[in-house]
PDB file of C-alpha atoms and ligand atoms in Angstrom:
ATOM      1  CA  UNK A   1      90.523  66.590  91.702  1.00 68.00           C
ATOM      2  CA  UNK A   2      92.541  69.541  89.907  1.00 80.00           C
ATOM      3  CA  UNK A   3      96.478  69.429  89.925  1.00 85.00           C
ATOM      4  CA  UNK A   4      98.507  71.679  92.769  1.00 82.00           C
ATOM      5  CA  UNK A   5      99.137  75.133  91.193  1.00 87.00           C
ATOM      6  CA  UNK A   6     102.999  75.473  90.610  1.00 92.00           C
ATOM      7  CA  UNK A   7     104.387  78.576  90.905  1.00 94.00           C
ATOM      8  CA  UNK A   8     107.696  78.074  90.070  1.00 95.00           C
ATOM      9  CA  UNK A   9     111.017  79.838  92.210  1.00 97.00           C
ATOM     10  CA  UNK A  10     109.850  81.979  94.916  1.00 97.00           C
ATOM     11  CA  UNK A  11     111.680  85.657  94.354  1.00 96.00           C
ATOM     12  CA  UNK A  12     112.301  88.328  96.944  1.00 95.00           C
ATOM     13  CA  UNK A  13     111.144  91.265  96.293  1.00 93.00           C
ATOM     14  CA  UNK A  14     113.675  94.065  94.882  1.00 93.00           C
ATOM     15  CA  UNK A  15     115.259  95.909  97.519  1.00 94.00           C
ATOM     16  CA  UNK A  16     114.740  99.305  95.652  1.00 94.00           C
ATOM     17  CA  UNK A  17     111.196  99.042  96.578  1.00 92.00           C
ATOM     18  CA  UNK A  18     111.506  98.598 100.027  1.00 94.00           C
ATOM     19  CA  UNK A  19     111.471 101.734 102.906  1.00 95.00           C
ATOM     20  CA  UNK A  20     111.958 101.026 106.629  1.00 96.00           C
ATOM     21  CA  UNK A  21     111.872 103.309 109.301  1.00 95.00           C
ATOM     22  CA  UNK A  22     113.282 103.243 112.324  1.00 96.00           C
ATOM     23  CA  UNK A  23     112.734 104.373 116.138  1.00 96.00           C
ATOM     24  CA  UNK A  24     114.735 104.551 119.242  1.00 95.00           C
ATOM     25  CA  UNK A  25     113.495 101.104 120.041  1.00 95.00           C
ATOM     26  CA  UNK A  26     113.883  99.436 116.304  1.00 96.00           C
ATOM     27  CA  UNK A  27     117.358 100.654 115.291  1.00 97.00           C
ATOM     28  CA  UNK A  28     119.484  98.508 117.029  1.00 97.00           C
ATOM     29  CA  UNK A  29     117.690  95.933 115.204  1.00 98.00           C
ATOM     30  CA  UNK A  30     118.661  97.733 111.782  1.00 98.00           C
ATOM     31  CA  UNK A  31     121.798  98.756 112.210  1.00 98.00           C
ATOM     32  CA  UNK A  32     122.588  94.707 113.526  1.00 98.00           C
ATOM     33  CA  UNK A  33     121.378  93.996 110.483  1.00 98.00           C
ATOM     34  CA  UNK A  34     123.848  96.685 108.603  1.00 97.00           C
ATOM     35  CA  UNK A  35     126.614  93.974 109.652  1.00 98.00           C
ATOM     36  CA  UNK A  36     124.885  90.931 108.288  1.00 98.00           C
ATOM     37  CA  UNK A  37     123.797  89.760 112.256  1.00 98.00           C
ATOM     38  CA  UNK A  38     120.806  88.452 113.584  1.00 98.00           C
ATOM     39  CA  UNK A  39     119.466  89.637 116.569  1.00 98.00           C
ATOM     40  CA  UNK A  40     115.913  89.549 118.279  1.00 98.00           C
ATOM     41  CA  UNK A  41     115.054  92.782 121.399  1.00 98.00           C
ATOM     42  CA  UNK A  42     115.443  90.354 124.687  1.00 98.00           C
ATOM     43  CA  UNK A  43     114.729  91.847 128.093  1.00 98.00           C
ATOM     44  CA  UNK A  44     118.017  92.976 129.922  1.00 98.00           C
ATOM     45  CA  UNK A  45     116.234  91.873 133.592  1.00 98.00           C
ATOM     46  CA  UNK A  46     113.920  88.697 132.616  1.00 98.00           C
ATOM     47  CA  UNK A  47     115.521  87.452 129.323  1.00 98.00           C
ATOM     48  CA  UNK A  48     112.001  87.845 127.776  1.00 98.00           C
ATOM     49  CA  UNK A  49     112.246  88.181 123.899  1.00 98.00           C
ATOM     50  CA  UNK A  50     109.554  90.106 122.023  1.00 96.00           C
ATOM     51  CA  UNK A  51     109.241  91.356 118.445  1.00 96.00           C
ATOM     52  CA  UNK A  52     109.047  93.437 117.279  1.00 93.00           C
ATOM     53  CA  UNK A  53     111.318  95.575 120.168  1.00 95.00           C
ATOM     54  CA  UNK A  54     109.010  97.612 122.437  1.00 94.00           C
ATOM     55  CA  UNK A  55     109.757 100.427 125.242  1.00 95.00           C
ATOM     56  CA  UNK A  56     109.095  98.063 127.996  1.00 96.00           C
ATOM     57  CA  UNK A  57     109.393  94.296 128.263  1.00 97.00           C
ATOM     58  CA  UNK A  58     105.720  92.872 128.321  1.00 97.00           C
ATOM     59  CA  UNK A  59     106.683  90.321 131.178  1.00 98.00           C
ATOM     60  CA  UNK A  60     108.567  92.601 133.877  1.00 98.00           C
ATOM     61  CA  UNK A  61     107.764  96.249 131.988  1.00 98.00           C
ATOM     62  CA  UNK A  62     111.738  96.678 132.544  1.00 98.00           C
ATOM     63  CA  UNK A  63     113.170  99.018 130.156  1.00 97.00           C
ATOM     64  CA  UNK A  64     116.805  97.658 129.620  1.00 97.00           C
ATOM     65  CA  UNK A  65     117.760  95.251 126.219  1.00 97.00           C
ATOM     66  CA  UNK A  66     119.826  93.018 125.429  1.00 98.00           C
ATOM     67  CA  UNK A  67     120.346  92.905 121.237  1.00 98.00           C
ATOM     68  CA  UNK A  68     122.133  89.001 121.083  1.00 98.00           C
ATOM     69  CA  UNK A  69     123.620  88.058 118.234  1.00 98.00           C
ATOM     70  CA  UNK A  70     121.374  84.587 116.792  1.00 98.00           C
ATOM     71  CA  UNK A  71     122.571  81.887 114.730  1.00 98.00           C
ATOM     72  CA  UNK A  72     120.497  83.344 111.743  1.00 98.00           C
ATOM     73  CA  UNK A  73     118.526  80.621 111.092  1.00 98.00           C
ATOM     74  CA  UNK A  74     114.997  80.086 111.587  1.00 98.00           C
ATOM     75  CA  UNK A  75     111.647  77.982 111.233  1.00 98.00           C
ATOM     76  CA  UNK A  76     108.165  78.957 109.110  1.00 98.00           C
ATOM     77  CA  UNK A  77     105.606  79.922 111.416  1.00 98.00           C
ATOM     78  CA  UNK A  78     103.368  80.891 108.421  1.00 98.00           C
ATOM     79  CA  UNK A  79     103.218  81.951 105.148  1.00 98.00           C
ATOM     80  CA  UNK A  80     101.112  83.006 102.068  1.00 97.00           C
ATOM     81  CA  UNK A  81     102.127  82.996  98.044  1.00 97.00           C
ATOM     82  CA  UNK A  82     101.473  86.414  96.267  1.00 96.00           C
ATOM     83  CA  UNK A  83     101.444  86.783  92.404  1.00 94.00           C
ATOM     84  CA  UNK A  84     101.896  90.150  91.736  1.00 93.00           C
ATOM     85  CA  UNK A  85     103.904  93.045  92.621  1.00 91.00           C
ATOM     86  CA  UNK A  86     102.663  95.374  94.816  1.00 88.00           C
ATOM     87  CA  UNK A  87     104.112  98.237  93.667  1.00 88.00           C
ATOM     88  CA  UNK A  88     103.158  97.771  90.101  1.00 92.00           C
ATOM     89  CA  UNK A  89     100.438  94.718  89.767  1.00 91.00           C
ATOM     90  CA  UNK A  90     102.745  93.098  87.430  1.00 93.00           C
ATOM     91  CA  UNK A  91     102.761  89.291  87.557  1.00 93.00           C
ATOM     92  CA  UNK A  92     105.592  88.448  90.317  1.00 95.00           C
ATOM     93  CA  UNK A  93     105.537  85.560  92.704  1.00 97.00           C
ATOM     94  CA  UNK A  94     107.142  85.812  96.161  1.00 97.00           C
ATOM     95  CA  UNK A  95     106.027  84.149  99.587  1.00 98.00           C
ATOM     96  CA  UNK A  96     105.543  86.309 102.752  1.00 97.00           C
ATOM     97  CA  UNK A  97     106.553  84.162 105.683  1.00 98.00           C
ATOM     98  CA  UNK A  98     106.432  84.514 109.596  1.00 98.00           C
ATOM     99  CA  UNK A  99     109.162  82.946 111.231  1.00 98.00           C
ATOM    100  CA  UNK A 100     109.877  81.515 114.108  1.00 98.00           C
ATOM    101  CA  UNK A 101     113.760  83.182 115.334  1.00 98.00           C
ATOM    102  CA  UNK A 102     116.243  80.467 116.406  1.00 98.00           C
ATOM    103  CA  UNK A 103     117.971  81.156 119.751  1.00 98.00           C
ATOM    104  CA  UNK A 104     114.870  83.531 120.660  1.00 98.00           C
ATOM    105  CA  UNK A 105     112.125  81.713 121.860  1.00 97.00           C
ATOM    106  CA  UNK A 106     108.799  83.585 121.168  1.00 96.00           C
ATOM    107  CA  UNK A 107     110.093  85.341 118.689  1.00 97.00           C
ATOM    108  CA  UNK A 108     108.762  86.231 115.022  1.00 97.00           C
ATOM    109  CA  UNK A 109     109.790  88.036 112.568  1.00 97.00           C
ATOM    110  CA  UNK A 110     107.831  88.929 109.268  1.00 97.00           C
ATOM    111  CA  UNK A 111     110.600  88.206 105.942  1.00 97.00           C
ATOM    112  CA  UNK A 112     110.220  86.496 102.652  1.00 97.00           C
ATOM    113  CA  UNK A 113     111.547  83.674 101.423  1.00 98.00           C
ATOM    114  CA  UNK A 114     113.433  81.935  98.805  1.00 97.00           C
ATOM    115  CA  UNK A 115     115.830  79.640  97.442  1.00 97.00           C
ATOM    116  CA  UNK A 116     112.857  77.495  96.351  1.00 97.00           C
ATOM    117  CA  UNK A 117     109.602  77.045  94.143  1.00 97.00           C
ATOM    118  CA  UNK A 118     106.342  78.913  95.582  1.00 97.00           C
ATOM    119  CA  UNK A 119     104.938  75.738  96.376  1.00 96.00           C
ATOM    120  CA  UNK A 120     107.346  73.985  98.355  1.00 96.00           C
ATOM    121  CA  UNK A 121     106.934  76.714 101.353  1.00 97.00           C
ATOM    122  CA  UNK A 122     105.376  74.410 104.165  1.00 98.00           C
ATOM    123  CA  UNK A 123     105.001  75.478 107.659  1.00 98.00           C
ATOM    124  CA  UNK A 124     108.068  73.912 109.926  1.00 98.00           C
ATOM    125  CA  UNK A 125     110.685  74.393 106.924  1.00 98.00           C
ATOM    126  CA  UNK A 126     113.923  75.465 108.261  1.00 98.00           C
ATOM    127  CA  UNK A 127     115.380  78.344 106.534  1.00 98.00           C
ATOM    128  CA  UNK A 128     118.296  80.532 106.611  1.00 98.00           C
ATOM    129  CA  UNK A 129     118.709  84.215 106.831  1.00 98.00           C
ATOM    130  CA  UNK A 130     119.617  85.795 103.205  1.00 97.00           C
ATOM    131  CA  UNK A 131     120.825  90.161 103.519  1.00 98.00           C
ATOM    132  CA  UNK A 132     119.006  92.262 101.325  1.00 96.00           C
ATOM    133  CA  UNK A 133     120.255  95.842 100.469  1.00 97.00           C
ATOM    134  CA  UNK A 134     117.067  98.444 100.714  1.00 97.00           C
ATOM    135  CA  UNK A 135     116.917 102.309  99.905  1.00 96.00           C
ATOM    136  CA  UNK A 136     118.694 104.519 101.888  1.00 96.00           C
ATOM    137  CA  UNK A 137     121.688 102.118 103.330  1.00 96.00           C
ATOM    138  CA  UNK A 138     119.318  99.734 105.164  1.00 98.00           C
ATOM    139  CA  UNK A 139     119.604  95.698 104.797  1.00 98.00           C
ATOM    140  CA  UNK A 140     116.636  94.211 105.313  1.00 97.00           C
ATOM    141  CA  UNK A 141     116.725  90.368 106.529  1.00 98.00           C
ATOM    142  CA  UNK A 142     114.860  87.860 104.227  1.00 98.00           C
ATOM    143  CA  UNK A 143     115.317  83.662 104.407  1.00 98.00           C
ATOM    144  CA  UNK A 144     116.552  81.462 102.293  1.00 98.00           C
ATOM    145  CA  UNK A 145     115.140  77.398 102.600  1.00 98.00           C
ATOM    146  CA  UNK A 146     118.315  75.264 104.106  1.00 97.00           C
TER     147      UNK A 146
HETATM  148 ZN1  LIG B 201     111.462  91.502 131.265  1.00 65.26          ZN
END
């Protein structure tokens, strides 16, 4: 039986490399996330959330939202460790994770994680939200493990 592969501290990737855009039904999302807050697209008429936001709610096809502010934490849904950087195939270990939104049931949100080694990411770890500046004025929400 071979040792586990250690990976060492789990890194976000640099914000300087990241571009998000935005549409009518996304930016309320973003520009939550300007002020450091939370929030998940929740149906104004059911309470339905969904993510990511959509024109109509899947449940009652209303078109009104709701933009809560959440408690900013969260739980791993999923995950995968990735050794290089996309950008540049240079050796670089960070952990894509799916997480499941506190205070929005059914919600997910795709981020990556840190505050730990690769290998200690386990589905069901509680985590934290961490703000990290991208190009053009955007913060982008990533998680930190609690
Ligand atoms: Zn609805």
């Amino acid at each position: 039986m071979s040792e586990p592969i250690k990976y060492g501290p789990a890194k976000l990737l640099p914000g300087d490399q990241i571009r998000i855009s935005t549409n009518p039904d996304t930016e309320p999302f973003w520009l939550a996330a300007k002020e450091h807050r939370l929030t998940a697209c929740q149906c104004a008429a059911c309470g339905h959330f969904r993510m990511p936001p959509t024109a109509y709610c899947p449940e009652c096809s209303s078109t009104e939202k709701n933009w809560p502010t959440l408690p900013g934490t969260a739980t791993v849904f999923s995950y995968v460790v990735c050794n290089r950087n996309p950008k540049d195939g240079e050796p670089y270990i960070y952990v894509p994770v799916v997480v499941d939104i506190d205070g929005a049931p059914g919600a997910r949100l795709n981020a990556n994680v840190t505050g730990c080694n690769a290998e200690d990411v386990h589905i069901g770890m509680k985590v934290t939200v961490e703000w990290t500046e991208i190009q053009d004025g955007w913060v982008l929400p990533n998680f930190r493990k609690l």
